Amino acid sequence: MIKILFSTTFFLLFMACGGGSSEPQDLFAIQLEGNKKQFQQNEIVGIRLINKQDKTIQGVSYSIDGKEIVLENNQVVLDIPTLGNKTLNAEVKFDDTSVEISKSIKVLAANAPEIYTYEIIKEYPHDNKAYTQGLEFYQDTLYESTGKKGRSSLRKVNYKTGEILKQLDLDDTVFGEGMTIMNGKIYQLTWQSRIGFIYDLKDFEKIDSFQYGESKEGWGLANDGKKLFKSDGTENIWFLNPETLVEEGRTQTVTNSSIFNNTNELEYVDGKLYANVYQKSGVMIIDAVSGAIEGVVNFGGLSKKVTKGPNWVDTDNVLNGIAYHPERKTFFVTGKDWDKLFEVKIMKK
């Protein structure tokens, strides 16, 4: 009995004196210059490793998004390609072992968004029963994806007359969302069903379907000829492999002061994503690699030119749908159940 008491007392004293194994955060910590957690792209940041228990350190390596960053004079330039919420990792080698510690940071855009305006070139008729979710030109023909359960569809449209040349109605159980055209295929999202569809461009025949990965929902879709860009109603824009539809990366939409969510319908033009803002009359101009919001266009005046139907709701029948016509070098925008399609030129204010 005495031996048991002695052993128990010794064990408790041993643990109280720190004889047990320590967690990495008990040994080391990352300290950033000024104790900041929010930075701008390309900002120079001082980094210091705090050695809490005076361990003999053999080496330290730092990384962000799995890519090693190199310090010079205990400083690093945050020239990372994609912005938003990041994790700064430090692998510390000591006493013939190693541990990894981390620190959450935000890396934002280097500059504030510029303000853009627009000029209306021409107005065209648009089906006021089309709850527009996706809009894209292929050659001189407009393709449109519409939403709402029971009236979701995929359409081929003569934009000059508003005539529907071909229409495929979706199952009543799904809510249609964004779409894009690439390599002879149409890719279309649904909202909360976590499924997308692939069609043959010529005859709208369904070729395949795909499930979402980490992305939350299906909102907007665009492509740069190599990959698909997918928004999901959060700050994330996902990069999808067009063959496997696997989400192979992401960026986040950011200004110089905050991370911004509610990115909706997407259009890709010359390295930029033009994105509708959910339930707003604005369009963001986003760097397609970094996620930096470089410009904002206010299309608030367009809704005043639309004939509002008897069931019109200002927070529902909003601007949505943006398509670029590469030959005319103009944008076409409309809204959910709008009776007009506007051809516009976007320019700096």
Coordinates of C-alpha atoms in Angstrom, one line a residue:
M1 CA 0.0 0.0 0.0
I2 CA 2.8 2.4 0.9
K3 CA 4.6 1.5 -2.4
I4 CA 1.4 2.4 -4.4
L5 CA 1.0 5.7 -2.6
F6 CA 4.7 6.6 -3.2
S7 CA 4.5 5.7 -6.9
T8 CA 1.3 7.7 -7.4
T9 CA 2.8 10.7 -5.6
F10 CA 6.0 10.5 -7.6
F11 CA 4.0 10.3 -10.9
L12 CA 1.9 13.4 -10.0
L13 CA 5.0 15.4 -9.0
F14 CA 6.7 14.3 -12.2
M15 CA 3.8 15.4 -14.4
A16 CA 3.6 18.7 -12.5
C17 CA 7.2 19.5 -13.2
G18 CA 6.7 19.1 -16.9
G19 CA 8.0 15.6 -17.3
G20 CA 5.2 14.6 -19.7
S21 CA 5.2 15.1 -23.4
S22 CA 4.5 18.7 -24.5
E23 CA 2.3 19.8 -27.4
P24 CA 4.0 21.8 -30.2
Q25 CA 2.2 25.0 -29.1
D26 CA 3.7 24.5 -25.6
L27 CA 7.2 24.6 -27.1
F28 CA 7.1 27.2 -29.9
A29 CA 5.0 30.0 -31.3
I30 CA 5.0 32.2 -34.4
Q31 CA 5.1 35.9 -33.8
L32 CA 4.5 38.3 -36.6
E33 CA 5.6 41.9 -36.8
G34 CA 3.3 44.2 -34.9
N35 CA 1.3 41.1 -33.8
K36 CA -0.8 41.6 -37.0
K37 CA -3.0 38.9 -38.5
Q38 CA -4.1 40.8 -41.6
F39 CA -1.7 41.8 -44.5
Q40 CA -1.7 43.0 -48.1
Q41 CA -0.4 41.0 -51.0
N42 CA 3.4 41.6 -51.5
E43 CA 3.7 43.2 -48.1
I44 CA 7.0 42.6 -46.3
V45 CA 6.4 40.9 -42.9
G46 CA 8.8 40.2 -40.1
I47 CA 8.5 36.7 -38.6
R48 CA 10.0 35.5 -35.3
L49 CA 9.9 32.0 -33.7
I50 CA 9.4 32.1 -30.0
N51 CA 11.2 29.3 -28.2
K52 CA 9.2 28.8 -25.0
Q53 CA 11.3 26.1 -23.4
D54 CA 14.8 27.1 -24.7
K55 CA 15.1 24.0 -26.9
T56 CA 18.2 23.6 -29.1
I57 CA 16.8 24.3 -32.6
Q58 CA 18.5 22.8 -35.7
G59 CA 16.3 24.5 -38.3
V60 CA 13.0 26.1 -39.1
S61 CA 11.1 26.1 -42.5
Y62 CA 8.0 28.1 -43.2
S63 CA 5.3 27.5 -45.7
I64 CA 1.9 28.8 -46.9
D65 CA -0.5 26.6 -48.8
G66 CA 2.1 23.9 -48.8
K67 CA 4.6 26.1 -50.6
E68 CA 7.8 27.0 -48.8
I69 CA 8.5 30.6 -48.2
V70 CA 12.1 31.9 -47.7
L71 CA 13.0 34.4 -45.1
E72 CA 15.7 37.0 -45.5
N73 CA 16.7 38.9 -42.4
N74 CA 13.7 37.3 -40.6
Q75 CA 11.4 38.9 -43.2
V76 CA 9.2 37.5 -46.0
V77 CA 7.4 39.0 -49.0
L78 CA 3.8 37.8 -49.2
D79 CA 3.8 37.4 -52.9
I80 CA 1.5 34.4 -52.7
P81 CA -0.6 33.7 -55.9
T82 CA -4.0 33.3 -54.2
L83 CA -5.5 35.5 -51.5
G84 CA -7.8 35.2 -48.5
N85 CA -7.7 33.1 -45.4
K86 CA -4.3 31.4 -45.1
T87 CA -2.4 29.2 -42.7
L88 CA 1.3 30.1 -42.0
N89 CA 3.1 26.8 -41.0
A90 CA 6.5 26.5 -39.4
E91 CA 8.3 23.1 -39.2
V92 CA 10.8 23.3 -36.3
K93 CA 13.6 20.7 -36.0
F94 CA 15.1 20.3 -32.6
D95 CA 16.6 17.5 -30.4
D96 CA 16.6 15.1 -33.3
T97 CA 12.8 15.5 -33.8
S98 CA 10.5 18.0 -35.4
V99 CA 7.1 19.6 -34.8
E100 CA 4.8 21.8 -36.9
I101 CA 3.0 24.8 -35.6
S102 CA 0.7 27.2 -37.4
K103 CA -0.9 30.6 -37.4
S104 CA -4.0 31.9 -39.2
I105 CA -3.6 35.0 -41.2
K106 CA -5.5 37.0 -43.9
V107 CA -3.8 38.1 -47.1
L108 CA -5.8 40.8 -48.9
A109 CA -5.5 42.8 -52.1
A110 CA -2.7 45.3 -52.5
N111 CA -5.0 48.1 -53.8
A112 CA -8.6 49.3 -53.3
P113 CA -11.1 48.4 -56.2
E114 CA -11.5 51.0 -58.9
I115 CA -14.9 52.3 -59.7
Y116 CA -16.4 51.6 -63.2
T117 CA -19.5 52.8 -65.0
Y118 CA -21.3 51.7 -68.1
E119 CA -22.9 52.9 -71.3
I120 CA -26.0 51.3 -72.8
I121 CA -25.4 50.4 -76.4
K122 CA -28.7 48.7 -77.1
E123 CA -31.7 47.0 -75.5
Y124 CA -33.1 43.7 -76.6
P125 CA -36.2 41.7 -75.6
H126 CA -35.8 39.0 -72.9
D127 CA -38.2 36.4 -71.6
N128 CA -39.7 37.8 -68.4
K129 CA -40.3 34.2 -67.2
A130 CA -36.6 33.4 -67.4
Y131 CA -35.2 33.4 -63.9
T132 CA -31.7 34.0 -65.2
Q133 CA -28.8 32.2 -63.4
G134 CA -26.2 31.8 -66.2
L135 CA -25.5 33.6 -69.4
E136 CA -22.8 33.0 -72.0
F137 CA -22.2 33.5 -75.7
Y138 CA -21.0 30.9 -78.1
Q139 CA -20.2 32.4 -81.4
D140 CA -23.1 34.8 -82.0
T141 CA -25.7 32.8 -80.1
L142 CA -26.7 33.3 -76.4
Y143 CA -27.0 30.4 -74.1
E144 CA -28.9 30.8 -70.8
S145 CA -29.5 28.8 -67.6
T146 CA -32.6 29.6 -65.6
G147 CA -33.6 28.7 -62.0
K148 CA -36.5 28.1 -59.7
K149 CA -37.9 24.6 -59.1
G150 CA -40.5 23.8 -61.7
R151 CA -39.2 26.2 -64.3
S152 CA -35.4 25.6 -64.4
S153 CA -34.1 25.2 -67.9
L154 CA -31.2 25.3 -70.3
R155 CA -31.8 27.5 -73.4
K156 CA -30.3 28.6 -76.7
V157 CA -31.5 32.1 -77.6
N158 CA -31.5 34.5 -80.5
Y159 CA -30.5 37.5 -78.4
K160 CA -31.6 40.0 -81.0
T161 CA -35.2 38.9 -81.0
G162 CA -35.5 37.0 -77.7
E163 CA -36.6 33.9 -79.6
I164 CA -35.9 30.6 -77.8
L165 CA -34.2 28.4 -80.4
K166 CA -33.9 25.3 -78.1
Q167 CA -34.9 24.6 -74.6
L168 CA -34.3 21.7 -72.2
D169 CA -36.4 21.7 -69.0
L170 CA -34.8 20.4 -65.8
D171 CA -36.5 18.0 -63.4
D172 CA -38.9 19.8 -61.1
T173 CA -36.9 18.8 -58.0
V174 CA -33.7 20.8 -59.0
F175 CA -33.0 24.5 -59.0
G176 CA -30.9 25.5 -62.1
E177 CA -27.8 27.7 -61.6
G178 CA -24.8 28.9 -63.6
M179 CA -23.5 27.4 -66.8
T180 CA -20.5 27.6 -69.2
I181 CA -19.5 26.2 -72.5
M182 CA -16.1 24.6 -73.2
N183 CA -14.8 22.1 -75.8
G184 CA -18.2 21.4 -77.3
K185 CA -19.9 20.8 -73.9
I186 CA -22.2 22.7 -71.7
Y187 CA -21.7 22.5 -68.0
Q188 CA -24.6 23.4 -65.8
L189 CA -24.9 23.7 -62.0
T190 CA -27.8 23.2 -59.7
W191 CA -28.2 25.1 -56.4
Q192 CA -28.5 22.8 -53.4
S193 CA -28.7 19.4 -55.0
R194 CA -24.9 19.2 -55.1
I195 CA -25.0 17.9 -58.7
G196 CA -24.0 19.4 -62.0
F197 CA -24.9 18.3 -65.6
I198 CA -22.9 18.0 -68.8
Y199 CA -24.6 18.3 -72.2
D200 CA -23.6 18.1 -75.8
L201 CA -23.6 21.6 -77.2
K202 CA -25.2 20.8 -80.4
D203 CA -28.3 18.8 -79.3
F204 CA -28.5 19.4 -75.5
E205 CA -28.2 15.7 -74.9
K206 CA -27.1 15.0 -71.4
I207 CA -23.7 13.3 -71.5
D208 CA -22.9 13.0 -67.8
S209 CA -23.4 14.4 -64.3
F210 CA -21.0 15.2 -61.5
Q211 CA -21.0 15.7 -57.7
Y212 CA -19.6 18.7 -55.9
G213 CA -16.5 18.3 -53.7
E214 CA -15.7 20.7 -50.9
S215 CA -17.7 23.5 -52.4
K216 CA -20.9 24.4 -50.5
E217 CA -23.5 24.9 -53.3
G218 CA -23.7 25.6 -57.0
W219 CA -23.9 29.3 -58.0
G220 CA -21.8 30.7 -60.9
L221 CA -19.7 28.9 -63.6
A222 CA -17.2 30.2 -66.1
N223 CA -14.0 28.9 -67.9
D224 CA -10.8 30.2 -69.3
G225 CA -10.4 27.4 -71.9
K226 CA -8.4 25.2 -69.5
K227 CA -10.3 25.0 -66.3
L228 CA -13.7 25.9 -64.8
F229 CA -14.3 28.5 -62.2
K230 CA -17.2 27.8 -59.8
S231 CA -18.7 30.1 -57.1
D232 CA -20.7 28.6 -54.2
G233 CA -22.2 31.7 -52.4
T234 CA -19.2 32.1 -50.1
E235 CA -15.9 33.9 -50.6
N236 CA -14.5 30.9 -52.4
I237 CA -14.0 30.5 -56.2
W238 CA -13.1 26.9 -57.0
F239 CA -10.9 25.7 -59.9
L240 CA -12.4 22.6 -61.5
N241 CA -10.7 20.1 -63.9
P242 CA -13.1 20.1 -66.9
E243 CA -12.5 16.3 -67.5
T244 CA -12.8 15.0 -64.0
L245 CA -14.8 17.9 -62.5
V246 CA -12.5 17.6 -59.4
E247 CA -12.0 20.8 -57.4
E248 CA -8.2 21.2 -57.8
G249 CA -7.8 24.5 -55.9
R250 CA -9.5 27.7 -55.0
T251 CA -9.0 31.4 -54.4
Q252 CA -11.1 33.8 -52.3
T253 CA -12.5 37.1 -53.3
V254 CA -10.9 40.0 -51.4
T255 CA -10.6 43.7 -51.3
N256 CA -7.7 45.6 -49.7
S257 CA -9.6 45.7 -46.4
S258 CA -11.8 42.5 -46.2
I259 CA -12.8 39.1 -47.5
F260 CA -16.0 39.3 -49.6
N261 CA -18.6 36.6 -50.1
N262 CA -21.9 36.3 -52.1
T263 CA -20.2 36.0 -55.5
N264 CA -22.9 34.8 -57.9
E265 CA -22.9 34.5 -61.7
L266 CA -19.5 34.5 -63.4
E267 CA -18.0 35.5 -66.8
Y268 CA -14.3 35.1 -67.7
V269 CA -12.7 37.7 -69.9
D270 CA -8.9 38.2 -70.5
G271 CA -7.8 37.0 -67.0
K272 CA -10.6 38.6 -65.1
L273 CA -13.8 37.2 -63.7
Y274 CA -16.9 39.5 -63.9
A275 CA -19.2 38.4 -61.1
N276 CA -22.7 39.4 -60.1
V277 CA -23.1 40.1 -56.4
Y278 CA -26.0 38.2 -54.9
Q279 CA -29.1 40.4 -54.5
K280 CA -27.2 43.5 -55.5
S281 CA -27.0 45.6 -58.6
G282 CA -23.2 45.5 -58.7
V283 CA -20.7 43.5 -60.7
M284 CA -17.2 42.8 -59.4
I285 CA -14.1 42.6 -61.6
I286 CA -11.9 40.0 -60.0
D287 CA -8.4 38.8 -60.9
A288 CA -9.0 35.2 -61.8
V289 CA -5.8 33.9 -60.2
S290 CA -5.4 35.9 -57.0
G291 CA -9.1 36.7 -56.2
A292 CA -8.3 40.4 -55.8
I293 CA -11.4 42.5 -56.5
E294 CA -9.9 45.1 -58.8
G295 CA -13.1 47.0 -59.8
V296 CA -16.8 47.4 -59.1
V297 CA -19.5 48.3 -61.6
N298 CA -22.8 49.7 -60.3
F299 CA -25.7 48.7 -62.7
G300 CA -28.4 50.2 -60.4
G301 CA -30.0 52.2 -63.1
L302 CA -30.9 49.2 -65.3
S303 CA -33.7 47.9 -63.1
K304 CA -35.6 51.2 -63.6
K305 CA -35.8 50.4 -67.3
V306 CA -37.4 47.0 -66.8
T307 CA -41.2 46.4 -66.7
K308 CA -42.0 44.9 -63.3
G309 CA -44.5 42.0 -63.3
P310 CA -47.3 41.5 -60.8
N311 CA -45.2 39.2 -58.7
W312 CA -42.1 41.3 -58.7
V313 CA -40.0 41.3 -55.5
D314 CA -37.1 43.8 -55.4
T315 CA -34.9 41.5 -53.4
D316 CA -35.6 38.5 -55.7
N317 CA -35.9 39.9 -59.2
V318 CA -32.4 41.4 -59.2
L319 CA -29.6 41.8 -61.7
N320 CA -28.1 38.5 -62.6
G321 CA -26.5 37.2 -65.7
I322 CA -23.5 38.7 -67.5
A323 CA -22.1 37.5 -70.9
Y324 CA -19.2 38.9 -73.0
H325 CA -19.5 39.0 -76.8
P326 CA -15.9 38.7 -78.0
E327 CA -16.6 40.0 -81.6
R328 CA -18.7 43.0 -80.5
K329 CA -16.4 43.5 -77.4
T330 CA -19.4 44.4 -75.3
F331 CA -21.1 42.9 -72.3
F332 CA -24.8 41.7 -72.2
V333 CA -26.5 41.9 -68.8
T334 CA -30.0 41.0 -67.6
G335 CA -31.8 40.0 -64.4
K336 CA -34.1 37.4 -62.9
D337 CA -37.5 37.6 -64.8
W338 CA -36.4 40.8 -66.6
D339 CA -38.1 41.6 -69.9
K340 CA -35.0 43.3 -71.2
L341 CA -31.4 42.3 -72.1
F342 CA -28.9 45.2 -72.1
E343 CA -25.8 45.4 -74.3
V344 CA -23.4 47.7 -72.4
K345 CA -19.8 49.0 -72.6
I346 CA -18.0 49.0 -69.2
M347 CA -15.4 51.7 -68.6
K348 CA -13.6 53.4 -65.7
K349 CA -15.5 56.2 -64.1

